[in-house]
PDB file of C-alpha atoms in Angstrom:
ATOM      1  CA  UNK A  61       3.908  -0.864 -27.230  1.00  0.00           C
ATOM      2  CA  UNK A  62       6.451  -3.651 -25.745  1.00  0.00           C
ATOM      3  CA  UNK A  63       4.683  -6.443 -23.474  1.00  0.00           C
ATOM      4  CA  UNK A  64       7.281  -8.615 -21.451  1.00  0.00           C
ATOM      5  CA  UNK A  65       6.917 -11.890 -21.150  1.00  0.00           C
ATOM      6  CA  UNK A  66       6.859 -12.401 -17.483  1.00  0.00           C
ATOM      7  CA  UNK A  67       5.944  -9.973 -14.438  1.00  0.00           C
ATOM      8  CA  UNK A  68       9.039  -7.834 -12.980  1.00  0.00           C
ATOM      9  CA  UNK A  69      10.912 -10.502 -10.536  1.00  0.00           C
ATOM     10  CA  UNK A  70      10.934  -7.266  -7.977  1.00  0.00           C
ATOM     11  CA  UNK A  71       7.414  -7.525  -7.121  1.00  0.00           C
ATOM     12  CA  UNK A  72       7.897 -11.239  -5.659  1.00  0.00           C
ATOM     13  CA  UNK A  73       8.898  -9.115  -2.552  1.00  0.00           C
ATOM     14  CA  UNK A  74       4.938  -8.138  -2.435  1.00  0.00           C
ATOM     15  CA  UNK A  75       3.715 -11.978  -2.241  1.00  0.00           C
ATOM     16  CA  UNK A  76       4.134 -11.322   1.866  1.00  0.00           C
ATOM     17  CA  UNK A  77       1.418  -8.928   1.818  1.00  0.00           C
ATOM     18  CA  UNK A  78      -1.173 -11.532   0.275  1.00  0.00           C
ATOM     19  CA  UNK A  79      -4.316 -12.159   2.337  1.00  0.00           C
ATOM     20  CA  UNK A  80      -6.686 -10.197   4.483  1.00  0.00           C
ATOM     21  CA  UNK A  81      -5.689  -7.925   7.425  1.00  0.00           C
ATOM     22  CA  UNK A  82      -7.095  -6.565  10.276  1.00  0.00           C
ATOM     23  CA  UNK A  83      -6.468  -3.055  10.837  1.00  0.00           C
ATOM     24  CA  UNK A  84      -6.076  -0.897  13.902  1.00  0.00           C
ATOM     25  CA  UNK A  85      -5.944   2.613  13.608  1.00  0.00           C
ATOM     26  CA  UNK A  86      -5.065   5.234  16.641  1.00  0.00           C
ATOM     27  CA  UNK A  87      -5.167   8.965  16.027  1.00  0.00           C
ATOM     28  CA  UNK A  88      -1.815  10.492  16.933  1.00  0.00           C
ATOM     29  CA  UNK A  89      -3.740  13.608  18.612  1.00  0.00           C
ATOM     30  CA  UNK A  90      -6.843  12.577  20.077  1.00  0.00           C
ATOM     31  CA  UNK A  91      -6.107   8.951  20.732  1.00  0.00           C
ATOM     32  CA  UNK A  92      -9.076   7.818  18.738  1.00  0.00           C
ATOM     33  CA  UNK A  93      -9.080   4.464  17.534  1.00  0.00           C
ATOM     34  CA  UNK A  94     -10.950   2.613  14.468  1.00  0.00           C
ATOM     35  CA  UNK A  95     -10.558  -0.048  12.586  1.00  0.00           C
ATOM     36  CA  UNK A  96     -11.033  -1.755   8.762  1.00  0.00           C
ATOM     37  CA  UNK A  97      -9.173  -4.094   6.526  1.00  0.00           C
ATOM     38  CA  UNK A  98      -7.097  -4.787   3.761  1.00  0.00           C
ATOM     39  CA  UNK A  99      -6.971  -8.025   0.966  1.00  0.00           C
ATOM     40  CA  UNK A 100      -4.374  -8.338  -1.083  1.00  0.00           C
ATOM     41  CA  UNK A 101      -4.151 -10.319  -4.169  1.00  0.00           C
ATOM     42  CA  UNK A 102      -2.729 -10.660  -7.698  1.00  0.00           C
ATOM     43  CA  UNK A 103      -4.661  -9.647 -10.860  1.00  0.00           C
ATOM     44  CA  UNK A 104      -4.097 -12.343 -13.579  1.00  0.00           C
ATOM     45  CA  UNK A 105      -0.812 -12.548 -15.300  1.00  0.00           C
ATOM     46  CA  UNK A 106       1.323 -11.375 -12.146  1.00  0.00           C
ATOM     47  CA  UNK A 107       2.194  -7.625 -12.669  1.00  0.00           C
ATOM     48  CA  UNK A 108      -0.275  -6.016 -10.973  1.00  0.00           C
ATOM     49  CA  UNK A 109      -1.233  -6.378  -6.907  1.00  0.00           C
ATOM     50  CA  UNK A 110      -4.648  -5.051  -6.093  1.00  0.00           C
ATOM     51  CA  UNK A 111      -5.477  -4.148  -2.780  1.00  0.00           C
ATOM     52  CA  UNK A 112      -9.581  -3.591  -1.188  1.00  0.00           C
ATOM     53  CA  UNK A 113      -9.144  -1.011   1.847  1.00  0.00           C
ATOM     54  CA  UNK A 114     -11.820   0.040   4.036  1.00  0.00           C
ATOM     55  CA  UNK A 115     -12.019   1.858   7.337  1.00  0.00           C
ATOM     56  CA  UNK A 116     -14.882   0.932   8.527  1.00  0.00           C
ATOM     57  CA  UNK A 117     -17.475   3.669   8.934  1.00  0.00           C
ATOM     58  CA  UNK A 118     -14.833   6.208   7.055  1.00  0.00           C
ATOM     59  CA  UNK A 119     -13.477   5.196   4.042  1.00  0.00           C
ATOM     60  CA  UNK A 120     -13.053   2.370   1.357  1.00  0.00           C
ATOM     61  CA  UNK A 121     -11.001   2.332  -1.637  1.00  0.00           C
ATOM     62  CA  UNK A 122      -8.832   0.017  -4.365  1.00  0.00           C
ATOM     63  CA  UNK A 123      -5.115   0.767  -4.893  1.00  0.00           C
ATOM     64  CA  UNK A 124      -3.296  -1.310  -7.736  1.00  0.00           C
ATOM     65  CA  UNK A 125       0.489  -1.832  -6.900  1.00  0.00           C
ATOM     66  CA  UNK A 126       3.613  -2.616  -9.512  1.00  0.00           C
ATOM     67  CA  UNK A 127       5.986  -2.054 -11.697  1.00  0.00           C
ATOM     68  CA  UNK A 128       4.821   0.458 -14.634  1.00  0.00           C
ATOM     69  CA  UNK A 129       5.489   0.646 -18.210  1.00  0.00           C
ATOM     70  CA  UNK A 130       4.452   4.156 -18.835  1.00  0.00           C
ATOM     71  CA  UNK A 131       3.229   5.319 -22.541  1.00  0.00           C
ATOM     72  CA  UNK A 132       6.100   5.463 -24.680  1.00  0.00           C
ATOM     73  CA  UNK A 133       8.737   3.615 -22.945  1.00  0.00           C
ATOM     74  CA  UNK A 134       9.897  -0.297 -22.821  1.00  0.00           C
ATOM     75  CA  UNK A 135      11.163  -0.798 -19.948  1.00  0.00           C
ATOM     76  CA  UNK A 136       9.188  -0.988 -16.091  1.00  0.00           C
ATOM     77  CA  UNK A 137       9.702   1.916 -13.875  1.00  0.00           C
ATOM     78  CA  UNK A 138      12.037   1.461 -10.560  1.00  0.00           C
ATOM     79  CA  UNK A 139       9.704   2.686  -8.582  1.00  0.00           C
ATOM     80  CA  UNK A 140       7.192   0.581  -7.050  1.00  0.00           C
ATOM     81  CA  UNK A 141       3.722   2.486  -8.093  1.00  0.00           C
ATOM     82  CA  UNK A 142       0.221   2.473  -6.380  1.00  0.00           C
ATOM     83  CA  UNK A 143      -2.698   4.099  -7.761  1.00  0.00           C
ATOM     84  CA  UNK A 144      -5.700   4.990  -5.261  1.00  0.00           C
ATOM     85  CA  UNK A 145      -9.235   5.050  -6.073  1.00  0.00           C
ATOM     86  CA  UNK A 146     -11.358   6.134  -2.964  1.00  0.00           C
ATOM     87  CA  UNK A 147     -14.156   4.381  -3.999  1.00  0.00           C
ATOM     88  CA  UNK A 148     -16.582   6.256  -0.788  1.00  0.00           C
ATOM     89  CA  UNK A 149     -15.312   9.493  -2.518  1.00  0.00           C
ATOM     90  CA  UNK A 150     -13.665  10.704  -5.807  1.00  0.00           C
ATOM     91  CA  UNK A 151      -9.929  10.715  -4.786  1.00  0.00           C
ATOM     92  CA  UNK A 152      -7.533   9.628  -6.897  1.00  0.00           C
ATOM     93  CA  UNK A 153      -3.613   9.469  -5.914  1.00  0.00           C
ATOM     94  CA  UNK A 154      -0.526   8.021  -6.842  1.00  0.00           C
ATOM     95  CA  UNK A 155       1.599   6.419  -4.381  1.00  0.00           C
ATOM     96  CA  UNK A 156       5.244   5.419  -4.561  1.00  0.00           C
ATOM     97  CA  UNK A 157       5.781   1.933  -2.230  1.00  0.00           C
ATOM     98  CA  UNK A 158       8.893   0.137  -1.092  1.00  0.00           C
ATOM     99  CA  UNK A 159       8.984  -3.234   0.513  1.00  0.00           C
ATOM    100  CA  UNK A 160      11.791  -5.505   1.601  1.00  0.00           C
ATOM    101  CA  UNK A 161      12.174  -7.844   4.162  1.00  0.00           C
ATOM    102  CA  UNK A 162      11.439  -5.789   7.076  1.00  0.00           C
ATOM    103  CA  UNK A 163       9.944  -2.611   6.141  1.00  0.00           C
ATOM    104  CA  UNK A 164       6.686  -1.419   4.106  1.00  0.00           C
ATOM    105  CA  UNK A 165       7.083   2.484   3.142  1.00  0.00           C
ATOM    106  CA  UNK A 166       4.939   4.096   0.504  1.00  0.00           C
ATOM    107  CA  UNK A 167       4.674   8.225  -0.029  1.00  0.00           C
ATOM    108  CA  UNK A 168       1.794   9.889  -1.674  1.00  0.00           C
ATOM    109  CA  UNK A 169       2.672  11.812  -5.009  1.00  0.00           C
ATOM    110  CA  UNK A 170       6.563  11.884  -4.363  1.00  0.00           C
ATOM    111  CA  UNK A 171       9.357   9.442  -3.154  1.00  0.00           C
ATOM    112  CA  UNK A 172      10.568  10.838   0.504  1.00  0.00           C
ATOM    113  CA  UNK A 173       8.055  13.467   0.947  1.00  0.00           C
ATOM    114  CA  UNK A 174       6.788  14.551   4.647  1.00  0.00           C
ATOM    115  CA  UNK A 175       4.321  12.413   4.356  1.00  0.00           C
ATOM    116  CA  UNK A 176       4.067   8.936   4.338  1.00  0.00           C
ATOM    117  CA  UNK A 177       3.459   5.683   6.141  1.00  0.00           C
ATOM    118  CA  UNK A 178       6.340   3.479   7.340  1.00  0.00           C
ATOM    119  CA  UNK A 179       5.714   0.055   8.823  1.00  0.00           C
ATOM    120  CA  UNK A 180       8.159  -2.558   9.941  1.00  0.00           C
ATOM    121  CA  UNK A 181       7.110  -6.464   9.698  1.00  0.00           C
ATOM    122  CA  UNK A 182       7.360  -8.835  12.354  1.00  0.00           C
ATOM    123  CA  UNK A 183       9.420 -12.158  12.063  1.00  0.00           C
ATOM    124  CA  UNK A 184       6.986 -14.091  10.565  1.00  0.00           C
ATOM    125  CA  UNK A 185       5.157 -11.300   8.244  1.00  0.00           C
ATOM    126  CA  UNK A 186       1.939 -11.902   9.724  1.00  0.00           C
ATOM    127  CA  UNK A 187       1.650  -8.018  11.635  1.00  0.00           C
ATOM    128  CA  UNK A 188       3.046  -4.699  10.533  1.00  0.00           C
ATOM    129  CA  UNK A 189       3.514  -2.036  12.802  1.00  0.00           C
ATOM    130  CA  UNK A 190       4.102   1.627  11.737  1.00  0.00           C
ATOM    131  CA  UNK A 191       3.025   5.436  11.408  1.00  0.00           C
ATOM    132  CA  UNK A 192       1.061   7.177   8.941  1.00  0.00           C
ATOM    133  CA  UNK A 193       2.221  10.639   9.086  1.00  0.00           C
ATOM    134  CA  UNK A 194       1.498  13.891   7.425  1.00  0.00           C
ATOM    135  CA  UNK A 195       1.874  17.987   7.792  1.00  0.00           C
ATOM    136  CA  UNK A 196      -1.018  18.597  10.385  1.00  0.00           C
ATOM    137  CA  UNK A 197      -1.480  14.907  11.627  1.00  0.00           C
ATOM    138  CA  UNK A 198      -1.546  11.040  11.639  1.00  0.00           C
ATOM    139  CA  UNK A 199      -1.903   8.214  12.871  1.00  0.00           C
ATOM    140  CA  UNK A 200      -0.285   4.729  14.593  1.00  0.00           C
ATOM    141  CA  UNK A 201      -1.035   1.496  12.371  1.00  0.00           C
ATOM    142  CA  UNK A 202      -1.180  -2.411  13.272  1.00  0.00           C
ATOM    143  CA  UNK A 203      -2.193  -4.716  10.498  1.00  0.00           C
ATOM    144  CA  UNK A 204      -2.454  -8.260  11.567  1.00  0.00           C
ATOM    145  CA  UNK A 205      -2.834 -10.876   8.411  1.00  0.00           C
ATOM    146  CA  UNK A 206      -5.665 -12.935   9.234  1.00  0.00           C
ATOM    147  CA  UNK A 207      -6.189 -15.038   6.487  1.00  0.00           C
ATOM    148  CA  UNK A 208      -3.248 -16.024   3.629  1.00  0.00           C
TER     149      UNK A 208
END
């Protein structure tokens, strides 16, 4: 097994997500609105991003974010990988994210699928506003950082 000596410099596009956010849900169908909250932050030594979701009254759940040396190989995958733990159930999924300046995308299971949320930042990267989407459904998205 290979360690590096220093976290991916790709992820560095993630430090904009850092903080707590206030989120506003709206059901694409019925209308229905709810809302919950993210926190970002990095786990020691830099490679890893966890992230505490909950919807309040629905869901809550831990997703770790970055670059992955899988079993076997040396060097970090390209893709930007989240793992999902619904902690208010026993979900598990794997997520494929990509960030840049301006946009926030992430697709359960498989890279361009049907379904997926994409999110565009604002100037400042302190709201992103997007679309969760899926066969069957979804839902609008506002997350507004309101602590760094």
């Amino acid at each position: 097994m290979t360690q590096t000596a220093s976290p991916d410099p790709r992820l560095k596009k993630l430090d904009k997500l850092l903080g707590t956010w206030e989120l506003t849900h709206k059901d694409l169908d019925t209308g229905e609105e709810w809302l919950g909250r993210d926190t970002f932050e990095w786990l020691d030594g830099g490679y890893f991003m966890a992230m505490q979701h909950e919807e309040f009254d629905r869901l809550k759940g831990t997703m770790i974010i970055g670059n992955e040396i899988r079993w076997g190989h040396d060097k970090p995958t390209e893709d930007l990988m989240g793992h999902w733990f619904e902690t208010s159930s026993e979900h598990h999924y794997d997520y494929i994210w990509e960030v840049d300046d301006k946009n926030m995308i992430f697709w359960p299971e498989r890279k361009h699928s049907d379904s997926a949320f994409k999110g565009v930042f604002n100037d400042d990267c302190t709201e992103v506003k997007g679309t969760w989407r899926w066969p069957g459904g979804g839902y609008e998205l506002t997350m507004r950082k309101v602590q760094k």
